[in-house]
JSON list of C-alpha atoms in Angstrom, two decimals:
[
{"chain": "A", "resi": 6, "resn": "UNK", "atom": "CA", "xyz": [0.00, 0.00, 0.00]},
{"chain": "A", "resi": 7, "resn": "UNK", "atom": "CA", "xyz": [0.90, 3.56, -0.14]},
{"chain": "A", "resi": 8, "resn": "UNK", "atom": "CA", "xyz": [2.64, 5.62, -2.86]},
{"chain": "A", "resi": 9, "resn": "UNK", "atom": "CA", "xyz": [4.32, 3.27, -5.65]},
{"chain": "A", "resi": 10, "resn": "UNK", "atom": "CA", "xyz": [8.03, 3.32, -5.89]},
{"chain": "A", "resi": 11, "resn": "UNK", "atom": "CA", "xyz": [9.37, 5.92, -8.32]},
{"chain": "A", "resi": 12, "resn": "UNK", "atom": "CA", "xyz": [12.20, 4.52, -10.89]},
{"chain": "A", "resi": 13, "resn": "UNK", "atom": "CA", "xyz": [15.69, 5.45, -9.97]},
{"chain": "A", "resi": 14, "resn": "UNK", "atom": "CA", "xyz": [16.08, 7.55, -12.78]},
{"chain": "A", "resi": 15, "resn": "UNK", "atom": "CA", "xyz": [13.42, 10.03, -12.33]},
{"chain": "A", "resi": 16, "resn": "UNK", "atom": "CA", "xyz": [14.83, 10.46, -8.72]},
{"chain": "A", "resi": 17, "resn": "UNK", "atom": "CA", "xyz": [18.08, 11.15, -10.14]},
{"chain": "A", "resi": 18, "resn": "UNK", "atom": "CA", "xyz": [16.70, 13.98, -12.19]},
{"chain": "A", "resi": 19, "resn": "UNK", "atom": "CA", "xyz": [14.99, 14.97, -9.42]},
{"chain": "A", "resi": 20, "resn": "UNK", "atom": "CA", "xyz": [18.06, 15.08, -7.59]},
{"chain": "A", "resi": 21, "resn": "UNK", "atom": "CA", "xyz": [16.89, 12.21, -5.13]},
{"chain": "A", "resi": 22, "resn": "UNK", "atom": "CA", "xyz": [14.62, 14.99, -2.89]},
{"chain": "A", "resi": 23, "resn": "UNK", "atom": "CA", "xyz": [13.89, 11.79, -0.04]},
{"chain": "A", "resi": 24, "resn": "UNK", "atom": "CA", "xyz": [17.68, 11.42, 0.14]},
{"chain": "A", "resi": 25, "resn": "UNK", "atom": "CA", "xyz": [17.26, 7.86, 0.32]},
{"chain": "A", "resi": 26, "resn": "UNK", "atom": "CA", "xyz": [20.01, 5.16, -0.84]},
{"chain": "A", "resi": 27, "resn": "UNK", "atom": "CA", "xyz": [19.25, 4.70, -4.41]},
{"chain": "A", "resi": 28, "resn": "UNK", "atom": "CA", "xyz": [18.97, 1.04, -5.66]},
{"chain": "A", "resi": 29, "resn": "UNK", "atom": "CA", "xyz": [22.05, 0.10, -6.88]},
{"chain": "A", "resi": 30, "resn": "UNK", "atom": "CA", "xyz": [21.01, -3.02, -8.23]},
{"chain": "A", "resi": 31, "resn": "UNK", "atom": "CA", "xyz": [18.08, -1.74, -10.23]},
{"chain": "A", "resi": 32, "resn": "UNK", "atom": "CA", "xyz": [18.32, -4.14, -13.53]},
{"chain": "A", "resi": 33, "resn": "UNK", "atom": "CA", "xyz": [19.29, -2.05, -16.42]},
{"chain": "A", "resi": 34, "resn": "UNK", "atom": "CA", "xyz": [17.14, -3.06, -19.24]},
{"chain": "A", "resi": 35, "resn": "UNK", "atom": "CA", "xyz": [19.56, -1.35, -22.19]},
{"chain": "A", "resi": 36, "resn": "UNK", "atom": "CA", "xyz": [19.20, 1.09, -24.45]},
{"chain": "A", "resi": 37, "resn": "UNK", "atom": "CA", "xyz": [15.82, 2.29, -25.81]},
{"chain": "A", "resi": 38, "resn": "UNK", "atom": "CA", "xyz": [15.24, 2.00, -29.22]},
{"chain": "A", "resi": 39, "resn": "UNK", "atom": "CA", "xyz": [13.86, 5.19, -31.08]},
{"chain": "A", "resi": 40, "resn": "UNK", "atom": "CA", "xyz": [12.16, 3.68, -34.30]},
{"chain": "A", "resi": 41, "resn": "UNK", "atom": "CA", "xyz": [8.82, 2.67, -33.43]},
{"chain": "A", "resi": 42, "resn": "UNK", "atom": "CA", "xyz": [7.16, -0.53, -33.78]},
{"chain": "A", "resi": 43, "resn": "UNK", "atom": "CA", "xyz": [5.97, -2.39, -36.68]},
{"chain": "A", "resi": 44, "resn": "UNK", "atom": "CA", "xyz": [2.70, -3.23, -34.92]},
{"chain": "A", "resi": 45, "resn": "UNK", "atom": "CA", "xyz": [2.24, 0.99, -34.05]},
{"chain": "A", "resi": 46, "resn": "UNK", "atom": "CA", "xyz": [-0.91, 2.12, -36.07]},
{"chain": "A", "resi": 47, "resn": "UNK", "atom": "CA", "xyz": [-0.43, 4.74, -38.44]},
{"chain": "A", "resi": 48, "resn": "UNK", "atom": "CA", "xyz": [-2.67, 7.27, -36.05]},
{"chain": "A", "resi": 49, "resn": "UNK", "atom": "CA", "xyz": [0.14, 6.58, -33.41]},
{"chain": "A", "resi": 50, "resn": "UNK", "atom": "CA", "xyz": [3.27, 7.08, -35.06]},
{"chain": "A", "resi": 51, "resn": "UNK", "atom": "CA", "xyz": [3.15, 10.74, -34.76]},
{"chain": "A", "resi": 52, "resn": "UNK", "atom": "CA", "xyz": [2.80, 10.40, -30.92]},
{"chain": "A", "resi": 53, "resn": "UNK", "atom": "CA", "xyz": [5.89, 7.77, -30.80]},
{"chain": "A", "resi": 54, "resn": "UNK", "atom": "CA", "xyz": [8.25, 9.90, -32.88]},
{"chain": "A", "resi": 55, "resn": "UNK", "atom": "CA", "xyz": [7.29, 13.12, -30.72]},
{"chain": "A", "resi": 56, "resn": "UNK", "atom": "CA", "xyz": [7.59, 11.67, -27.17]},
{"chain": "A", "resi": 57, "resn": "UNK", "atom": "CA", "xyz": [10.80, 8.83, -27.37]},
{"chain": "A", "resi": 58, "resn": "UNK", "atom": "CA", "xyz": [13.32, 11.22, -28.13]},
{"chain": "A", "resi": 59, "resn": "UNK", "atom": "CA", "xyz": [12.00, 13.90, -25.64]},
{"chain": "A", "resi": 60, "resn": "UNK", "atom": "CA", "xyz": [12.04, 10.82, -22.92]},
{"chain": "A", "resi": 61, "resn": "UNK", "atom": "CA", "xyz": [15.41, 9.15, -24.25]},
{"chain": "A", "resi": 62, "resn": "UNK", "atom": "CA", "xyz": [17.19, 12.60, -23.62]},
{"chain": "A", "resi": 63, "resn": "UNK", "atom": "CA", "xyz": [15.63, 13.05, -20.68]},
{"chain": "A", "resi": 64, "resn": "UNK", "atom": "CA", "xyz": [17.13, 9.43, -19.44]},
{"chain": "A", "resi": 65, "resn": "UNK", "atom": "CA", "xyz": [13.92, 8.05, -18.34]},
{"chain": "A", "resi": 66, "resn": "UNK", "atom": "CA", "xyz": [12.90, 5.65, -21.03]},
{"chain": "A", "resi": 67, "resn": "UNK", "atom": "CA", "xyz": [14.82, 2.13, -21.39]},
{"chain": "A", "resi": 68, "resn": "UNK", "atom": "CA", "xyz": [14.11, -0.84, -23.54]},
{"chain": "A", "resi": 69, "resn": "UNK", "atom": "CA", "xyz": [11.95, -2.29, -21.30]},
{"chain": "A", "resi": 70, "resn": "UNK", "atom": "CA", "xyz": [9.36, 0.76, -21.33]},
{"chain": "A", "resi": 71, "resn": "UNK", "atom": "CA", "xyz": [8.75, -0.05, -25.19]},
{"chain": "A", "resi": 72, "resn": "UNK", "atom": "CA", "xyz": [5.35, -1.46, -24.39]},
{"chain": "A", "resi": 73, "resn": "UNK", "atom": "CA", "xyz": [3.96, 1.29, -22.02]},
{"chain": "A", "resi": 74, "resn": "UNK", "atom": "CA", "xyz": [4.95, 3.81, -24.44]},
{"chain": "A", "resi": 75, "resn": "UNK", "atom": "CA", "xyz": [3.58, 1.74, -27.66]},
{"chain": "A", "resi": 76, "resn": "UNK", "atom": "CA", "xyz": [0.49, 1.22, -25.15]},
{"chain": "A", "resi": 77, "resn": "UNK", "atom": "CA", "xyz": [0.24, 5.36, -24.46]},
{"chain": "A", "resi": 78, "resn": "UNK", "atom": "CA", "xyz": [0.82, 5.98, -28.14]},
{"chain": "A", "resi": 79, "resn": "UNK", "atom": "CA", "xyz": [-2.08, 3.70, -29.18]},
{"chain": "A", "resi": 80, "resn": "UNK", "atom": "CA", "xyz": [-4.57, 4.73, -26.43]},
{"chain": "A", "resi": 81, "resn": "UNK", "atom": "CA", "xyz": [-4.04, 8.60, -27.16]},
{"chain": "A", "resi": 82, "resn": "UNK", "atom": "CA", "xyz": [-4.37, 8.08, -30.57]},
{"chain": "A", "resi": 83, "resn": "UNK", "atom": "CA", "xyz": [-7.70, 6.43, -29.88]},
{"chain": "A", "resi": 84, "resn": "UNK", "atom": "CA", "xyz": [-8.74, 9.67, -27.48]},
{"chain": "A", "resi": 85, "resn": "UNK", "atom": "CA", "xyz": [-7.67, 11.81, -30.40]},
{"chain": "A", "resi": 86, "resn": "UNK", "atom": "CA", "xyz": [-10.23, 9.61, -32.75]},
{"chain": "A", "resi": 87, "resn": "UNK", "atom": "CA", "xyz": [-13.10, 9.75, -30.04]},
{"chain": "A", "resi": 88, "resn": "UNK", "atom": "CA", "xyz": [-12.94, 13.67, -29.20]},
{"chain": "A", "resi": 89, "resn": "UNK", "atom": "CA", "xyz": [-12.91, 14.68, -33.01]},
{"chain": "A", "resi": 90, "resn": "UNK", "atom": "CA", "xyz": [-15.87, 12.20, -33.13]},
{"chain": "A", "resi": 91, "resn": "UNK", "atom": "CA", "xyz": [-17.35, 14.09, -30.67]},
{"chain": "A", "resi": 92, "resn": "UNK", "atom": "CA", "xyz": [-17.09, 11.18, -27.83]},
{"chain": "A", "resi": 93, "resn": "UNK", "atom": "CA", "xyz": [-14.85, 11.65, -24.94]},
{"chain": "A", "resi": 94, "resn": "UNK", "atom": "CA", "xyz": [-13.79, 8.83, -23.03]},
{"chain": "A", "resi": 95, "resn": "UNK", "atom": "CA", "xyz": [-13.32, 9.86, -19.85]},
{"chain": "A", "resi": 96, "resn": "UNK", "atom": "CA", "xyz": [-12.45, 6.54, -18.63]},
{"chain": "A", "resi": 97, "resn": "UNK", "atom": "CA", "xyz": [-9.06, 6.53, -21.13]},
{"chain": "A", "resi": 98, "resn": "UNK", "atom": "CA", "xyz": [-8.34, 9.82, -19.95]},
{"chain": "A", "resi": 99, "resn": "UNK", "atom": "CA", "xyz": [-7.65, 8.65, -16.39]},
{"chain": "A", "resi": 100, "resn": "UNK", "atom": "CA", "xyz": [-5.45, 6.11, -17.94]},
{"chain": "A", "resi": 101, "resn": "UNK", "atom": "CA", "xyz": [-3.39, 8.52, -20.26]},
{"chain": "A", "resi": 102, "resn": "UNK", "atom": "CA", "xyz": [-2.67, 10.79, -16.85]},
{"chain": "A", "resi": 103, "resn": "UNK", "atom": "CA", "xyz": [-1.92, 7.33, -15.23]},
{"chain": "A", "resi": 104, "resn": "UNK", "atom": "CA", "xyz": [1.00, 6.53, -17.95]},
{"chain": "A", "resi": 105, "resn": "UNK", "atom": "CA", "xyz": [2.23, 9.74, -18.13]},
{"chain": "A", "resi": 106, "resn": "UNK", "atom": "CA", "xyz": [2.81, 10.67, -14.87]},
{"chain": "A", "resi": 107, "resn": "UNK", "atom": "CA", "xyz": [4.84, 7.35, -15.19]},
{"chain": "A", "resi": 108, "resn": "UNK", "atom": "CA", "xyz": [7.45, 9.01, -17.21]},
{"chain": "A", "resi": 109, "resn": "UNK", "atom": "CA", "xyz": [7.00, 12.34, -15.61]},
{"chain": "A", "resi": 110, "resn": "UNK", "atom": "CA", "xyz": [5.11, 14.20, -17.78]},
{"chain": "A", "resi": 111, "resn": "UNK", "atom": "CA", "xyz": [2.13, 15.84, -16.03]},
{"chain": "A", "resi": 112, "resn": "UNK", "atom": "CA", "xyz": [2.80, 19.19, -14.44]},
{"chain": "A", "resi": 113, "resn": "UNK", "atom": "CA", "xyz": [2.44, 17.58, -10.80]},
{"chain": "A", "resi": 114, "resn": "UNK", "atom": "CA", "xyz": [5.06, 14.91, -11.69]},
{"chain": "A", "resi": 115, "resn": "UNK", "atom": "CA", "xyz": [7.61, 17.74, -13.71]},
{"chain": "A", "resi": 116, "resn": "UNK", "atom": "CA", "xyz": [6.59, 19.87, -10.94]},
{"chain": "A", "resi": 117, "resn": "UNK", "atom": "CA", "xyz": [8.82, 17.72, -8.65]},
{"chain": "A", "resi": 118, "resn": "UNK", "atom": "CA", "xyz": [11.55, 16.95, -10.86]},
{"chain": "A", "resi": 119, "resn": "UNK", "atom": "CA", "xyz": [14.53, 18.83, -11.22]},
{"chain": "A", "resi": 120, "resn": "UNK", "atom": "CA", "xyz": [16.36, 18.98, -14.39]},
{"chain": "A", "resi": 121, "resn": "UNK", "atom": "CA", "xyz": [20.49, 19.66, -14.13]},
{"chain": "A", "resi": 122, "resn": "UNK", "atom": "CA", "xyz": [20.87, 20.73, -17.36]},
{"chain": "A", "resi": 123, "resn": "UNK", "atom": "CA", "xyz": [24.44, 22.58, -18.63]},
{"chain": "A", "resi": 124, "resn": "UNK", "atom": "CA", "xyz": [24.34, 25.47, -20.18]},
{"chain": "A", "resi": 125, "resn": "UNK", "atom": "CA", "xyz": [24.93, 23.85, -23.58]},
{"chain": "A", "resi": 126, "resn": "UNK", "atom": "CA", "xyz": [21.60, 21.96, -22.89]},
{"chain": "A", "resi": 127, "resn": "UNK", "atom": "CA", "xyz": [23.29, 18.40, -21.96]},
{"chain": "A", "resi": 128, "resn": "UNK", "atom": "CA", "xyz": [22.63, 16.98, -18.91]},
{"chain": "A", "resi": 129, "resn": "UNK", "atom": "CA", "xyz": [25.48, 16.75, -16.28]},
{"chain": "A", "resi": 130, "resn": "UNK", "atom": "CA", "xyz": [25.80, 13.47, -15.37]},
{"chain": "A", "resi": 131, "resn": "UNK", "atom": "CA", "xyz": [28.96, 13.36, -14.01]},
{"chain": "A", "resi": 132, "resn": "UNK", "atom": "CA", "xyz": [27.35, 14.61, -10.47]},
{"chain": "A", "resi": 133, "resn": "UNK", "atom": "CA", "xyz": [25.46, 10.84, -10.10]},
{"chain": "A", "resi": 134, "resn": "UNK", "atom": "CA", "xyz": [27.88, 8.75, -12.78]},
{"chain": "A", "resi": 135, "resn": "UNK", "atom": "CA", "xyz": [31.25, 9.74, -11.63]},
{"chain": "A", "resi": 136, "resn": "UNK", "atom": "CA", "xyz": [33.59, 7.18, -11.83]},
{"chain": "A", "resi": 137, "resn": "UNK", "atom": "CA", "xyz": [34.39, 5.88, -8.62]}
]
């Protein structure tokens, strides 16, 4: 019960604000791939190539988030389709917020996330991948 755990890397570009040991042994699932799925409908392909390389830079998304993201992509593409229809589903709006505050992309989840940016726009990530 309670709040769910938040991934290690959006505490990291939060700048860890509980302070907490971070999980050191959080599996790393690799690299994400950018190019989108073959399965991704043609309505959702717009969404993919628009929100993987804003989350990729950001260093939240990682191979194994391919399916929430193809899942988001499909679902607003779908609310997109039912508002121009003139049929909101307010039901698959609740689950849209749900998935995107996963990645940290409403303004109550950016709201507590803290981006250490350079001035050239990269991210300094010397300050939590120093060698050591």
């Amino acid at each position: 019960m309670g709040d769910r755990p938040k991934p290690t890397a959006l505490k990291l570009i939060a700048g860890n604000p509980g302070k907490r040991a971070l999980n050191a042994s959080e599996p790393d699932a690799g690299e994400f791939d950018l190019d989108a799925p073959a399965e991704l409908s043609d309505a959702a392909r717009p969404h993919w190539e628009r929100l993987a390389p804003m989350l990729v830079k950001s260093g939240v998304m990682r191979a194994s988030d391919r399916d929430v993201l193809f899942t988001y992509c499909e679902a607003f593409a779908g609310f997109v389709a039912g508002t121009r229809a003139g049929k909101v589903n307010v039901s698959l709006l609740a689950q849209l917020r749900q998935l995107l505050g996963e990645f940290g992309m409403t303004p109550a989840t950016r709201s507590r996330i803290i981006a250490n940016k350079a001035p050239d726009g990269t991210e300094k990530k010397n300050r939590f991948f120093a060698a050591g």
